[in-house]
mmCIF file with all atom_site columns, C-alpha atoms in Angstrom:
data_model
loop_
_atom_site.group_PDB
_atom_site.id
_atom_site.type_symbol
_atom_site.label_atom_id
_atom_site.label_alt_id
_atom_site.label_comp_id
_atom_site.label_asym_id
_atom_site.label_entity_id
_atom_site.label_seq_id
_atom_site.pdbx_PDB_ins_code
_atom_site.Cartn_x
_atom_site.Cartn_y
_atom_site.Cartn_z
_atom_site.occupancy
_atom_site.B_iso_or_equiv
_atom_site.pdbx_formal_charge
_atom_site.auth_seq_id
_atom_site.auth_comp_id
_atom_site.auth_asym_id
_atom_site.auth_atom_id
_atom_site.pdbx_PDB_model_num
ATOM 1   C CA . MET A 1 1   ? -29.762 -2.635  10.258  1.00 0.00 ? 1   MET A CA 1
ATOM 2   C CA . PRO A 1 2   ? -31.237 -5.216  7.814   1.00 0.00 ? 2   PRO A CA 1
ATOM 3   C CA . GLY A 1 3   ? -30.002 -4.759  4.274   1.00 0.00 ? 3   GLY A CA 1
ATOM 4   C CA . GLN A 1 4   ? -27.054 -2.621  5.293   1.00 0.00 ? 4   GLN A CA 1
ATOM 5   C CA . THR A 1 5   ? -24.027 -2.938  3.017   1.00 0.00 ? 5   THR A CA 1
ATOM 6   C CA . LYS A 1 6   ? -20.730 -3.766  4.717   1.00 0.00 ? 6   LYS A CA 1
ATOM 7   C CA . ILE A 1 7   ? -17.640 -3.774  2.524   1.00 0.00 ? 7   ILE A CA 1
ATOM 8   C CA . THR A 1 8   ? -14.391 -5.460  3.470   1.00 0.00 ? 8   THR A CA 1
ATOM 9   C CA . THR A 1 9   ? -11.326 -4.852  1.307   1.00 0.00 ? 9   THR A CA 1
ATOM 10  C CA . ILE A 1 10  ? -8.709  -7.522  0.673   1.00 0.00 ? 10  ILE A CA 1
ATOM 11  C CA . LEU A 1 11  ? -5.565  -5.577  -0.215  1.00 0.00 ? 11  LEU A CA 1
ATOM 12  C CA . LEU A 1 12  ? -3.045  -7.848  -1.912  1.00 0.00 ? 12  LEU A CA 1
ATOM 13  C CA . ALA A 1 13  ? 0.594   -7.162  -1.095  1.00 0.00 ? 13  ALA A CA 1
ATOM 14  C CA . ALA A 1 14  ? 2.028   -10.652 -1.566  1.00 0.00 ? 14  ALA A CA 1
ATOM 15  C CA . GLY A 1 15  ? 2.910   -10.622 -5.257  1.00 0.00 ? 15  GLY A CA 1
ATOM 16  C CA . GLY A 1 16  ? 6.394   -11.380 -6.554  1.00 0.00 ? 16  GLY A CA 1
ATOM 17  C CA . SER A 1 17  ? 8.617   -8.767  -8.153  1.00 0.00 ? 17  SER A CA 1
ATOM 18  C CA . THR A 1 18  ? 10.479  -10.747 -10.793 1.00 0.00 ? 18  THR A CA 1
ATOM 19  C CA . ARG A 1 19  ? 10.770  -7.784  -13.180 1.00 0.00 ? 19  ARG A CA 1
ATOM 20  C CA . MET A 1 20  ? 11.839  -5.185  -10.606 1.00 0.00 ? 20  MET A CA 1
ATOM 21  C CA . ASN A 1 21  ? 15.581  -5.948  -10.553 1.00 0.00 ? 21  ASN A CA 1
ATOM 22  C CA . GLY A 1 22  ? 15.353  -7.533  -7.121  1.00 0.00 ? 22  GLY A CA 1
ATOM 23  C CA . VAL A 1 23  ? 13.295  -4.733  -5.550  1.00 0.00 ? 23  VAL A CA 1
ATOM 24  C CA . ASP A 1 24  ? 9.999   -5.672  -3.886  1.00 0.00 ? 24  ASP A CA 1
ATOM 25  C CA . LYS A 1 25  ? 7.530   -3.460  -5.731  1.00 0.00 ? 25  LYS A CA 1
ATOM 26  C CA . ILE A 1 26  ? 5.097   -3.344  -2.808  1.00 0.00 ? 26  ILE A CA 1
ATOM 27  C CA . VAL A 1 27  ? 7.595   -1.542  -0.586  1.00 0.00 ? 27  VAL A CA 1
ATOM 28  C CA . ALA A 1 28  ? 9.484   0.234   -3.378  1.00 0.00 ? 28  ALA A CA 1
ATOM 29  C CA . PRO A 1 29  ? 9.780   3.985   -2.746  1.00 0.00 ? 29  PRO A CA 1
ATOM 30  C CA . LEU A 1 30  ? 7.393   6.217   -4.640  1.00 0.00 ? 30  LEU A CA 1
ATOM 31  C CA . PHE A 1 31  ? 8.292   9.836   -3.845  1.00 0.00 ? 31  PHE A CA 1
ATOM 32  C CA . GLY A 1 32  ? 9.849   8.559   -0.633  1.00 0.00 ? 32  GLY A CA 1
ATOM 33  C CA . ARG A 1 33  ? 6.831   6.561   0.525   1.00 0.00 ? 33  ARG A CA 1
ATOM 34  C CA . PRO A 1 34  ? 6.336   2.784   0.207   1.00 0.00 ? 34  PRO A CA 1
ATOM 35  C CA . LEU A 1 35  ? 4.189   2.047   -2.809  1.00 0.00 ? 35  LEU A CA 1
ATOM 36  C CA . LEU A 1 36  ? 1.626   0.149   -0.706  1.00 0.00 ? 36  LEU A CA 1
ATOM 37  C CA . GLU A 1 37  ? 0.849   3.238   1.372   1.00 0.00 ? 37  GLU A CA 1
ATOM 38  C CA . TYR A 1 38  ? -0.864  4.984   -1.525  1.00 0.00 ? 38  TYR A CA 1
ATOM 39  C CA . SER A 1 39  ? -3.701  2.534   -2.173  1.00 0.00 ? 39  SER A CA 1
ATOM 40  C CA . LEU A 1 40  ? -4.060  1.776   1.535   1.00 0.00 ? 40  LEU A CA 1
ATOM 41  C CA . GLU A 1 41  ? -4.570  5.479   2.207   1.00 0.00 ? 41  GLU A CA 1
ATOM 42  C CA . GLN A 1 42  ? -7.275  5.849   -0.454  1.00 0.00 ? 42  GLN A CA 1
ATOM 43  C CA . LEU A 1 43  ? -9.172  2.772   0.705   1.00 0.00 ? 43  LEU A CA 1
ATOM 44  C CA . ALA A 1 44  ? -8.976  3.777   4.356   1.00 0.00 ? 44  ALA A CA 1
ATOM 45  C CA . LYS A 1 45  ? -10.420 7.238   3.795   1.00 0.00 ? 45  LYS A CA 1
ATOM 46  C CA . SER A 1 46  ? -13.510 5.983   1.958   1.00 0.00 ? 46  SER A CA 1
ATOM 47  C CA . PRO A 1 47  ? -16.490 6.078   4.348   1.00 0.00 ? 47  PRO A CA 1
ATOM 48  C CA . SER A 1 48  ? -17.972 3.125   2.454   1.00 0.00 ? 48  SER A CA 1
ATOM 49  C CA . ILE A 1 49  ? -15.092 0.771   3.310   1.00 0.00 ? 49  ILE A CA 1
ATOM 50  C CA . ASP A 1 50  ? -15.699 -0.814  6.707   1.00 0.00 ? 50  ASP A CA 1
ATOM 51  C CA . SER A 1 51  ? -12.556 -2.899  7.117   1.00 0.00 ? 51  SER A CA 1
ATOM 52  C CA . ILE A 1 52  ? -9.310  -3.755  5.343   1.00 0.00 ? 52  ILE A CA 1
ATOM 53  C CA . ILE A 1 53  ? -7.416  -7.044  5.346   1.00 0.00 ? 53  ILE A CA 1
ATOM 54  C CA . VAL A 1 54  ? -3.809  -6.724  4.187   1.00 0.00 ? 54  VAL A CA 1
ATOM 55  C CA . VAL A 1 55  ? -2.301  -9.873  2.673   1.00 0.00 ? 55  VAL A CA 1
ATOM 56  C CA . ALA A 1 56  ? 1.498   -9.963  2.692   1.00 0.00 ? 56  ALA A CA 1
ATOM 57  C CA . GLY A 1 57  ? 3.937   -12.421 1.159   1.00 0.00 ? 57  GLY A CA 1
ATOM 58  C CA . GLU A 1 58  ? 6.244   -14.717 3.085   1.00 0.00 ? 58  GLU A CA 1
ATOM 59  C CA . THR A 1 59  ? 9.299   -12.680 2.107   1.00 0.00 ? 59  THR A CA 1
ATOM 60  C CA . ASN A 1 60  ? 7.869   -9.212  2.774   1.00 0.00 ? 60  ASN A CA 1
ATOM 61  C CA . ALA A 1 61  ? 5.562   -9.914  5.717   1.00 0.00 ? 61  ALA A CA 1
ATOM 62  C CA . GLY A 1 62  ? 7.609   -7.846  8.155   1.00 0.00 ? 62  GLY A CA 1
ATOM 63  C CA . ALA A 1 63  ? 7.815   -4.797  5.901   1.00 0.00 ? 63  ALA A CA 1
ATOM 64  C CA . VAL A 1 64  ? 4.154   -4.973  4.885   1.00 0.00 ? 64  VAL A CA 1
ATOM 65  C CA . SER A 1 65  ? 3.033   -5.383  8.499   1.00 0.00 ? 65  SER A CA 1
ATOM 66  C CA . ALA A 1 66  ? 5.062   -2.327  9.490   1.00 0.00 ? 66  ALA A CA 1
ATOM 67  C CA . ILE A 1 67  ? 3.443   -0.240  6.745   1.00 0.00 ? 67  ILE A CA 1
ATOM 68  C CA . ALA A 1 68  ? -0.048  -1.400  7.702   1.00 0.00 ? 68  ALA A CA 1
ATOM 69  C CA . MET A 1 69  ? 0.422   -0.910  11.441  1.00 0.00 ? 69  MET A CA 1
ATOM 70  C CA . ARG A 1 70  ? 1.629   2.669   11.098  1.00 0.00 ? 70  ARG A CA 1
ATOM 71  C CA . ALA A 1 71  ? -1.203  3.638   8.733   1.00 0.00 ? 71  ALA A CA 1
ATOM 72  C CA . PRO A 1 72  ? -3.385  6.348   10.326  1.00 0.00 ? 72  PRO A CA 1
ATOM 73  C CA . THR A 1 73  ? -6.576  4.271   10.287  1.00 0.00 ? 73  THR A CA 1
ATOM 74  C CA . ASP A 1 74  ? -8.450  1.878   12.554  1.00 0.00 ? 74  ASP A CA 1
ATOM 75  C CA . LYS A 1 75  ? -9.994  0.010   9.613   1.00 0.00 ? 75  LYS A CA 1
ATOM 76  C CA . ILE A 1 76  ? -7.270  -2.639  9.300   1.00 0.00 ? 76  ILE A CA 1
ATOM 77  C CA . SER A 1 77  ? -8.883  -5.733  10.805  1.00 0.00 ? 77  SER A CA 1
ATOM 78  C CA . ALA A 1 78  ? -6.189  -8.284  9.916   1.00 0.00 ? 78  ALA A CA 1
ATOM 79  C CA . ILE A 1 79  ? -2.718  -8.654  8.436   1.00 0.00 ? 79  ILE A CA 1
ATOM 80  C CA . CYS A 1 80  ? -2.025  -12.143 7.125   1.00 0.00 ? 80  CYS A CA 1
ATOM 81  C CA . THR A 1 81  ? 0.356   -14.050 4.881   1.00 0.00 ? 81  THR A CA 1
ATOM 82  C CA . GLY A 1 82  ? -0.747  -15.186 1.436   1.00 0.00 ? 82  GLY A CA 1
ATOM 83  C CA . GLY A 1 83  ? 0.122   -18.167 -0.712  1.00 0.00 ? 83  GLY A CA 1
ATOM 84  C CA . THR A 1 84  ? 2.011   -19.052 -3.866  1.00 0.00 ? 84  THR A CA 1
ATOM 85  C CA . ARG A 1 85  ? -0.678  -17.946 -6.324  1.00 0.00 ? 85  ARG A CA 1
ATOM 86  C CA . ARG A 1 86  ? -2.701  -14.754 -6.369  1.00 0.00 ? 86  ARG A CA 1
ATOM 87  C CA . GLN A 1 87  ? -5.891  -16.704 -5.675  1.00 0.00 ? 87  GLN A CA 1
ATOM 88  C CA . ASP A 1 88  ? -4.223  -18.398 -2.698  1.00 0.00 ? 88  ASP A CA 1
ATOM 89  C CA . SER A 1 89  ? -3.557  -14.962 -1.243  1.00 0.00 ? 89  SER A CA 1
ATOM 90  C CA . VAL A 1 90  ? -7.170  -13.897 -1.756  1.00 0.00 ? 90  VAL A CA 1
ATOM 91  C CA . ARG A 1 91  ? -8.293  -17.103 -0.020  1.00 0.00 ? 91  ARG A CA 1
ATOM 92  C CA . ALA A 1 92  ? -6.010  -16.316 2.890   1.00 0.00 ? 92  ALA A CA 1
ATOM 93  C CA . GLY A 1 93  ? -7.703  -12.938 3.142   1.00 0.00 ? 93  GLY A CA 1
ATOM 94  C CA . LEU A 1 94  ? -11.157 -14.511 2.913   1.00 0.00 ? 94  LEU A CA 1
ATOM 95  C CA . ASP A 1 95  ? -10.400 -16.550 6.026   1.00 0.00 ? 95  ASP A CA 1
ATOM 96  C CA . HIS A 1 96  ? -10.322 -13.275 7.973   1.00 0.00 ? 96  HIS A CA 1
ATOM 97  C CA . VAL A 1 97  ? -13.541 -11.778 6.557   1.00 0.00 ? 97  VAL A CA 1
ATOM 98  C CA . ARG A 1 98  ? -16.250 -11.701 9.195   1.00 0.00 ? 98  ARG A CA 1
ATOM 99  C CA . ASP A 1 99  ? -19.609 -10.069 8.550   1.00 0.00 ? 99  ASP A CA 1
ATOM 100 C CA . ALA A 1 100 ? -19.129 -8.367  5.171   1.00 0.00 ? 100 ALA A CA 1
ATOM 101 C CA . THR A 1 101 ? -21.889 -8.305  2.572   1.00 0.00 ? 101 THR A CA 1
ATOM 102 C CA . HIS A 1 102 ? -19.391 -7.376  -0.163  1.00 0.00 ? 102 HIS A CA 1
ATOM 103 C CA . ILE A 1 103 ? -15.683 -7.927  -0.676  1.00 0.00 ? 103 ILE A CA 1
ATOM 104 C CA . LEU A 1 104 ? -13.503 -5.512  -2.624  1.00 0.00 ? 104 LEU A CA 1
ATOM 105 C CA . VAL A 1 105 ? -10.211 -6.924  -3.923  1.00 0.00 ? 105 VAL A CA 1
ATOM 106 C CA . HIS A 1 106 ? -7.394  -4.564  -4.889  1.00 0.00 ? 106 HIS A CA 1
ATOM 107 C CA . ASP A 1 107 ? -3.798  -5.117  -5.960  1.00 0.00 ? 107 ASP A CA 1
ATOM 108 C CA . GLY A 1 108 ? -1.381  -3.193  -3.774  1.00 0.00 ? 108 GLY A CA 1
ATOM 109 C CA . ALA A 1 109 ? 0.813   -2.874  -6.867  1.00 0.00 ? 109 ALA A CA 1
ATOM 110 C CA . ARG A 1 110 ? -1.726  -0.350  -8.229  1.00 0.00 ? 110 ARG A CA 1
ATOM 111 C CA . PRO A 1 111 ? -0.774  2.690   -6.129  1.00 0.00 ? 111 PRO A CA 1
ATOM 112 C CA . LEU A 1 112 ? -2.632  5.297   -8.197  1.00 0.00 ? 112 LEU A CA 1
ATOM 113 C CA . LEU A 1 113 ? -6.069  4.230   -7.046  1.00 0.00 ? 113 LEU A CA 1
ATOM 114 C CA . ASP A 1 114 ? -7.960  7.428   -6.323  1.00 0.00 ? 114 ASP A CA 1
ATOM 115 C CA . TYR A 1 115 ? -11.085 8.380   -4.414  1.00 0.00 ? 115 TYR A CA 1
ATOM 116 C CA . PRO A 1 116 ? -13.372 8.671   -7.484  1.00 0.00 ? 116 PRO A CA 1
ATOM 117 C CA . LEU A 1 117 ? -12.447 5.131   -8.575  1.00 0.00 ? 117 LEU A CA 1
ATOM 118 C CA . VAL A 1 118 ? -13.140 3.770   -5.093  1.00 0.00 ? 118 VAL A CA 1
ATOM 119 C CA . SER A 1 119 ? -16.511 5.538   -5.213  1.00 0.00 ? 119 SER A CA 1
ATOM 120 C CA . ARG A 1 120 ? -17.368 4.024   -8.608  1.00 0.00 ? 120 ARG A CA 1
ATOM 121 C CA . THR A 1 121 ? -16.481 0.610   -7.222  1.00 0.00 ? 121 THR A CA 1
ATOM 122 C CA . VAL A 1 122 ? -18.809 1.035   -4.265  1.00 0.00 ? 122 VAL A CA 1
ATOM 123 C CA . GLU A 1 123 ? -21.557 2.359   -6.520  1.00 0.00 ? 123 GLU A CA 1
ATOM 124 C CA . ALA A 1 124 ? -21.275 -0.696  -8.787  1.00 0.00 ? 124 ALA A CA 1
ATOM 125 C CA . ALA A 1 125 ? -21.733 -2.957  -5.768  1.00 0.00 ? 125 ALA A CA 1
ATOM 126 C CA . SER A 1 126 ? -25.146 -1.433  -5.127  1.00 0.00 ? 126 SER A CA 1
ATOM 127 C CA . THR A 1 127 ? -26.365 -2.739  -8.493  1.00 0.00 ? 127 THR A CA 1
ATOM 128 C CA . TYR A 1 128 ? -24.322 -5.826  -9.426  1.00 0.00 ? 128 TYR A CA 1
ATOM 129 C CA . ASP A 1 129 ? -23.221 -9.008  -7.670  1.00 0.00 ? 129 ASP A CA 1
ATOM 130 C CA . ALA A 1 130 ? -19.838 -8.871  -9.418  1.00 0.00 ? 130 ALA A CA 1
ATOM 131 C CA . ALA A 1 131 ? -18.253 -5.778  -10.944 1.00 0.00 ? 131 ALA A CA 1
ATOM 132 C CA . ILE A 1 132 ? -14.726 -4.927  -12.066 1.00 0.00 ? 132 ILE A CA 1
ATOM 133 C CA . ALA A 1 133 ? -12.822 -1.814  -13.072 1.00 0.00 ? 133 ALA A CA 1
ATOM 134 C CA . ALA A 1 134 ? -11.674 -1.767  -16.692 1.00 0.00 ? 134 ALA A CA 1
ATOM 135 C CA . VAL A 1 135 ? -10.709 0.647   -19.460 1.00 0.00 ? 135 VAL A CA 1
ATOM 136 C CA . PRO A 1 136 ? -11.238 0.368   -23.230 1.00 0.00 ? 136 PRO A CA 1
ATOM 137 C CA . VAL A 1 137 ? -8.166  -0.936  -25.040 1.00 0.00 ? 137 VAL A CA 1
ATOM 138 C CA . LYS A 1 138 ? -6.450  1.831   -27.029 1.00 0.00 ? 138 LYS A CA 1
ATOM 139 C CA . ASP A 1 139 ? -3.803  -0.161  -28.889 1.00 0.00 ? 139 ASP A CA 1
ATOM 140 C CA . THR A 1 140 ? -4.364  -2.492  -31.807 1.00 0.00 ? 140 THR A CA 1
ATOM 141 C CA . ILE A 1 141 ? -4.210  -6.080  -30.521 1.00 0.00 ? 141 ILE A CA 1
ATOM 142 C CA . LYS A 1 142 ? -2.797  -8.900  -32.648 1.00 0.00 ? 142 LYS A CA 1
ATOM 143 C CA . MET A 1 143 ? -2.686  -12.625 -31.976 1.00 0.00 ? 143 MET A CA 1
ATOM 144 C CA . ALA A 1 144 ? 0.576   -14.376 -32.872 1.00 0.00 ? 144 ALA A CA 1
ATOM 145 C CA . ASN A 1 145 ? 1.981   -17.889 -32.875 1.00 0.00 ? 145 ASN A CA 1
ATOM 146 C CA . ASP A 1 146 ? 5.109   -19.113 -31.082 1.00 0.00 ? 146 ASP A CA 1
ATOM 147 C CA . ASP A 1 147 ? 7.471   -17.738 -33.735 1.00 0.00 ? 147 ASP A CA 1
ATOM 148 C CA . MET A 1 148 ? 5.838   -14.287 -33.457 1.00 0.00 ? 148 MET A CA 1
ATOM 149 C CA . THR A 1 149 ? 4.020   -14.471 -36.769 1.00 0.00 ? 149 THR A CA 1
ATOM 150 C CA . VAL A 1 150 ? 0.730   -12.568 -36.693 1.00 0.00 ? 150 VAL A CA 1
ATOM 151 C CA . LEU A 1 151 ? -2.290  -14.845 -36.911 1.00 0.00 ? 151 LEU A CA 1
ATOM 152 C CA . GLN A 1 152 ? -5.013  -12.232 -36.777 1.00 0.00 ? 152 GLN A CA 1
ATOM 153 C CA . THR A 1 153 ? -5.875  -8.720  -35.698 1.00 0.00 ? 153 THR A CA 1
ATOM 154 C CA . VAL A 1 154 ? -8.426  -8.715  -32.908 1.00 0.00 ? 154 VAL A CA 1
ATOM 155 C CA . PRO A 1 155 ? -11.207 -6.110  -33.218 1.00 0.00 ? 155 PRO A CA 1
ATOM 156 C CA . ARG A 1 156 ? -10.734 -3.808  -30.265 1.00 0.00 ? 156 ARG A CA 1
ATOM 157 C CA . ASP A 1 157 ? -14.189 -2.245  -30.090 1.00 0.00 ? 157 ASP A CA 1
ATOM 158 C CA . ARG A 1 158 ? -15.232 -4.819  -27.462 1.00 0.00 ? 158 ARG A CA 1
ATOM 159 C CA . LEU A 1 159 ? -11.873 -5.254  -25.730 1.00 0.00 ? 159 LEU A CA 1
ATOM 160 C CA . TRP A 1 160 ? -11.330 -3.912  -22.232 1.00 0.00 ? 160 TRP A CA 1
ATOM 161 C CA . ALA A 1 161 ? -8.175  -3.987  -20.118 1.00 0.00 ? 161 ALA A CA 1
ATOM 162 C CA . VAL A 1 162 ? -9.168  -5.211  -16.674 1.00 0.00 ? 162 VAL A CA 1
ATOM 163 C CA . GLN A 1 163 ? -7.885  -3.628  -13.464 1.00 0.00 ? 163 GLN A CA 1
ATOM 164 C CA . THR A 1 164 ? -8.658  -3.671  -9.785  1.00 0.00 ? 164 THR A CA 1
ATOM 165 C CA . PRO A 1 165 ? -10.641 -2.795  -7.704  1.00 0.00 ? 165 PRO A CA 1
ATOM 166 C CA . GLN A 1 166 ? -13.000 -5.714  -8.252  1.00 0.00 ? 166 GLN A CA 1
ATOM 167 C CA . ILE A 1 167 ? -16.013 -6.084  -5.981  1.00 0.00 ? 167 ILE A CA 1
ATOM 168 C CA . PHE A 1 168 ? -18.271 -9.053  -5.308  1.00 0.00 ? 168 PHE A CA 1
ATOM 169 C CA . LYS A 1 169 ? -21.045 -10.169 -3.037  1.00 0.00 ? 169 LYS A CA 1
ATOM 170 C CA . ALA A 1 170 ? -19.221 -11.956 -0.257  1.00 0.00 ? 170 ALA A CA 1
ATOM 171 C CA . ASP A 1 171 ? -21.033 -15.288 -0.640  1.00 0.00 ? 171 ASP A CA 1
ATOM 172 C CA . LEU A 1 172 ? -20.405 -15.305 -4.395  1.00 0.00 ? 172 LEU A CA 1
ATOM 173 C CA . LEU A 1 173 ? -16.665 -14.753 -4.009  1.00 0.00 ? 173 LEU A CA 1
ATOM 174 C CA . ARG A 1 174 ? -16.453 -17.427 -1.320  1.00 0.00 ? 174 ARG A CA 1
ATOM 175 C CA . THR A 1 175 ? -18.275 -19.897 -3.565  1.00 0.00 ? 175 THR A CA 1
ATOM 176 C CA . ALA A 1 176 ? -15.935 -19.110 -6.452  1.00 0.00 ? 176 ALA A CA 1
ATOM 177 C CA . HIS A 1 177 ? -12.868 -19.772 -4.317  1.00 0.00 ? 177 HIS A CA 1
ATOM 178 C CA . ARG A 1 178 ? -14.317 -22.999 -2.925  1.00 0.00 ? 178 ARG A CA 1
ATOM 179 C CA . THR A 1 179 ? -15.246 -24.261 -6.382  1.00 0.00 ? 179 THR A CA 1
ATOM 180 C CA . ILE A 1 180 ? -12.487 -23.118 -8.751  1.00 0.00 ? 180 ILE A CA 1
ATOM 181 C CA . ASP A 1 181 ? -8.875  -24.177 -8.257  1.00 0.00 ? 181 ASP A CA 1
ATOM 182 C CA . CYS A 1 182 ? -7.306  -23.830 -11.716 1.00 0.00 ? 182 CYS A CA 1
ATOM 183 C CA . ASP A 1 183 ? -4.830  -20.979 -12.169 1.00 0.00 ? 183 ASP A CA 1
ATOM 184 C CA . VAL A 1 184 ? -6.478  -17.625 -12.878 1.00 0.00 ? 184 VAL A CA 1
ATOM 185 C CA . THR A 1 185 ? -5.217  -14.068 -13.070 1.00 0.00 ? 185 THR A CA 1
ATOM 186 C CA . ASP A 1 186 ? -8.127  -12.389 -11.295 1.00 0.00 ? 186 ASP A CA 1
ATOM 187 C CA . ASP A 1 187 ? -11.137 -13.168 -9.140  1.00 0.00 ? 187 ASP A CA 1
ATOM 188 C CA . ALA A 1 188 ? -13.588 -12.194 -11.853 1.00 0.00 ? 188 ALA A CA 1
ATOM 189 C CA . SER A 1 189 ? -12.353 -15.123 -13.956 1.00 0.00 ? 189 SER A CA 1
ATOM 190 C CA . MET A 1 190 ? -13.388 -17.511 -11.189 1.00 0.00 ? 190 MET A CA 1
ATOM 191 C CA . VAL A 1 191 ? -16.839 -15.961 -10.961 1.00 0.00 ? 191 VAL A CA 1
ATOM 192 C CA . GLU A 1 192 ? -17.186 -16.208 -14.749 1.00 0.00 ? 192 GLU A CA 1
ATOM 193 C CA . MET A 1 193 ? -16.338 -19.930 -14.536 1.00 0.00 ? 193 MET A CA 1
ATOM 194 C CA . LEU A 1 194 ? -19.341 -20.356 -12.257 1.00 0.00 ? 194 LEU A CA 1
ATOM 195 C CA . GLY A 1 195 ? -21.475 -19.021 -15.104 1.00 0.00 ? 195 GLY A CA 1
ATOM 196 C CA . HIS A 1 196 ? -22.181 -15.813 -13.215 1.00 0.00 ? 196 HIS A CA 1
ATOM 197 C CA . GLN A 1 197 ? -22.417 -12.453 -14.947 1.00 0.00 ? 197 GLN A CA 1
ATOM 198 C CA . VAL A 1 198 ? -19.623 -9.948  -14.312 1.00 0.00 ? 198 VAL A CA 1
ATOM 199 C CA . LYS A 1 199 ? -20.175 -6.267  -15.078 1.00 0.00 ? 199 LYS A CA 1
ATOM 200 C CA . LEU A 1 200 ? -17.560 -3.698  -16.075 1.00 0.00 ? 200 LEU A CA 1
ATOM 201 C CA . PHE A 1 201 ? -17.375 -0.173  -14.756 1.00 0.00 ? 201 PHE A CA 1
ATOM 202 C CA . MET A 1 202 ? -14.982 2.541   -15.874 1.00 0.00 ? 202 MET A CA 1
ATOM 203 C CA . GLY A 1 203 ? -11.538 2.280   -14.345 1.00 0.00 ? 203 GLY A CA 1
ATOM 204 C CA . SER A 1 204 ? -8.776  4.792   -14.981 1.00 0.00 ? 204 SER A CA 1
ATOM 205 C CA . TYR A 1 205 ? -5.900  4.880   -17.451 1.00 0.00 ? 205 TYR A CA 1
ATOM 206 C CA . GLU A 1 206 ? -3.812  6.288   -14.591 1.00 0.00 ? 206 GLU A CA 1
ATOM 207 C CA . ASN A 1 207 ? -4.527  3.208   -12.468 1.00 0.00 ? 207 ASN A CA 1
ATOM 208 C CA . LEU A 1 208 ? -1.429  1.393   -13.686 1.00 0.00 ? 208 LEU A CA 1
ATOM 209 C CA . LYS A 1 209 ? 0.035   -1.762  -12.183 1.00 0.00 ? 209 LYS A CA 1
ATOM 210 C CA . VAL A 1 210 ? 3.683   -1.443  -11.202 1.00 0.00 ? 210 VAL A CA 1
ATOM 211 C CA . THR A 1 211 ? 5.619   -4.403  -12.596 1.00 0.00 ? 211 THR A CA 1
ATOM 212 C CA . THR A 1 212 ? 8.883   -2.824  -13.844 1.00 0.00 ? 212 THR A CA 1
ATOM 213 C CA . PRO A 1 213 ? 11.174  0.042   -12.743 1.00 0.00 ? 213 PRO A CA 1
ATOM 214 C CA . GLU A 1 214 ? 9.821   2.054   -15.685 1.00 0.00 ? 214 GLU A CA 1
ATOM 215 C CA . ASP A 1 215 ? 6.357   1.845   -14.130 1.00 0.00 ? 215 ASP A CA 1
ATOM 216 C CA . ILE A 1 216 ? 7.681   3.545   -10.992 1.00 0.00 ? 216 ILE A CA 1
ATOM 217 C CA . ALA A 1 217 ? 8.878   6.461   -13.114 1.00 0.00 ? 217 ALA A CA 1
ATOM 218 C CA . MET A 1 218 ? 5.503   6.638   -14.848 1.00 0.00 ? 218 MET A CA 1
ATOM 219 C CA . ALA A 1 219 ? 3.643   6.552   -11.527 1.00 0.00 ? 219 ALA A CA 1
ATOM 220 C CA . GLU A 1 220 ? 5.786   9.398   -10.216 1.00 0.00 ? 220 GLU A CA 1
ATOM 221 C CA . ALA A 1 221 ? 5.029   11.428  -13.346 1.00 0.00 ? 221 ALA A CA 1
ATOM 222 C CA . ILE A 1 222 ? 1.285   10.917  -12.823 1.00 0.00 ? 222 ILE A CA 1
ATOM 223 C CA . LEU A 1 223 ? 1.505   11.873  -9.153  1.00 0.00 ? 223 LEU A CA 1
ATOM 224 C CA . ARG A 1 224 ? 3.512   14.961  -10.085 1.00 0.00 ? 224 ARG A CA 1
ATOM 225 C CA . SER A 1 225 ? 0.834   15.925  -12.606 1.00 0.00 ? 225 SER A CA 1
ATOM 226 C CA . ARG A 1 226 ? -1.926  15.420  -10.035 1.00 0.00 ? 226 ARG A CA 1
ATOM 227 C CA . SER A 1 227 ? -0.151  17.629  -7.512  1.00 0.00 ? 227 SER A CA 1
ATOM 228 C CA . LYS A 1 228 ? 0.125   20.409  -10.096 1.00 0.00 ? 228 LYS A CA 1
ATOM 229 C CA . VAL A 1 229 ? -3.612  20.199  -10.788 1.00 0.00 ? 229 VAL A CA 1
ATOM 230 C CA . VAL A 1 230 ? -4.394  20.429  -7.057  1.00 0.00 ? 230 VAL A CA 1
ATOM 231 C CA . ALA A 1 231 ? -2.059  23.417  -6.692  1.00 0.00 ? 231 ALA A CA 1
ATOM 232 C CA . GLN A 1 232 ? -3.758  25.380  -9.469  1.00 0.00 ? 232 GLN A CA 1
#
């Protein structure tokens, strides 16, 4: 049907785990399940997500493929291996995108993605060409020099901590990846470098990124709290 929205998700599972004491965070156990399973499950059950491309790393490709292949969904259209940088992994995923109008990018290291956040992401795509999940910064932010002397306190009233999911019109994201090759930390930065407007929508303070063993403990505490709410 003309004008129909088709969303493909690129689920990144190729990142390194340098602060996880040698444990690959993507397959680290979270209440006995591999961390990647959580976000994959939430994305798969959204009726608005048409297909999912899982991007593994060279060192965890076997484990990630096993997780993806046993997932109870038929939405996984490809499992591929990413590159050295985050953006290289997204590009690897883009090579497998077929007829999508929009591309949602999510970090597999954010296991606490929930259905409402996926829904807000999809809703943002109906209005904006580029939109990203973010939350207002709560802490006071200070800039410092190399010897850790404070240079200034940054007003936080306009500061947002950026998360994933991030969603883009497919052609816009492809153009960004063809045009920008400098190191970036997210896809929105590449779109910004094109001079294109990027909109924020409300993420979730629970949508943490697992980078240390302490984050696993925090994620388990949040999941435990959620299960208590459901049980009430």
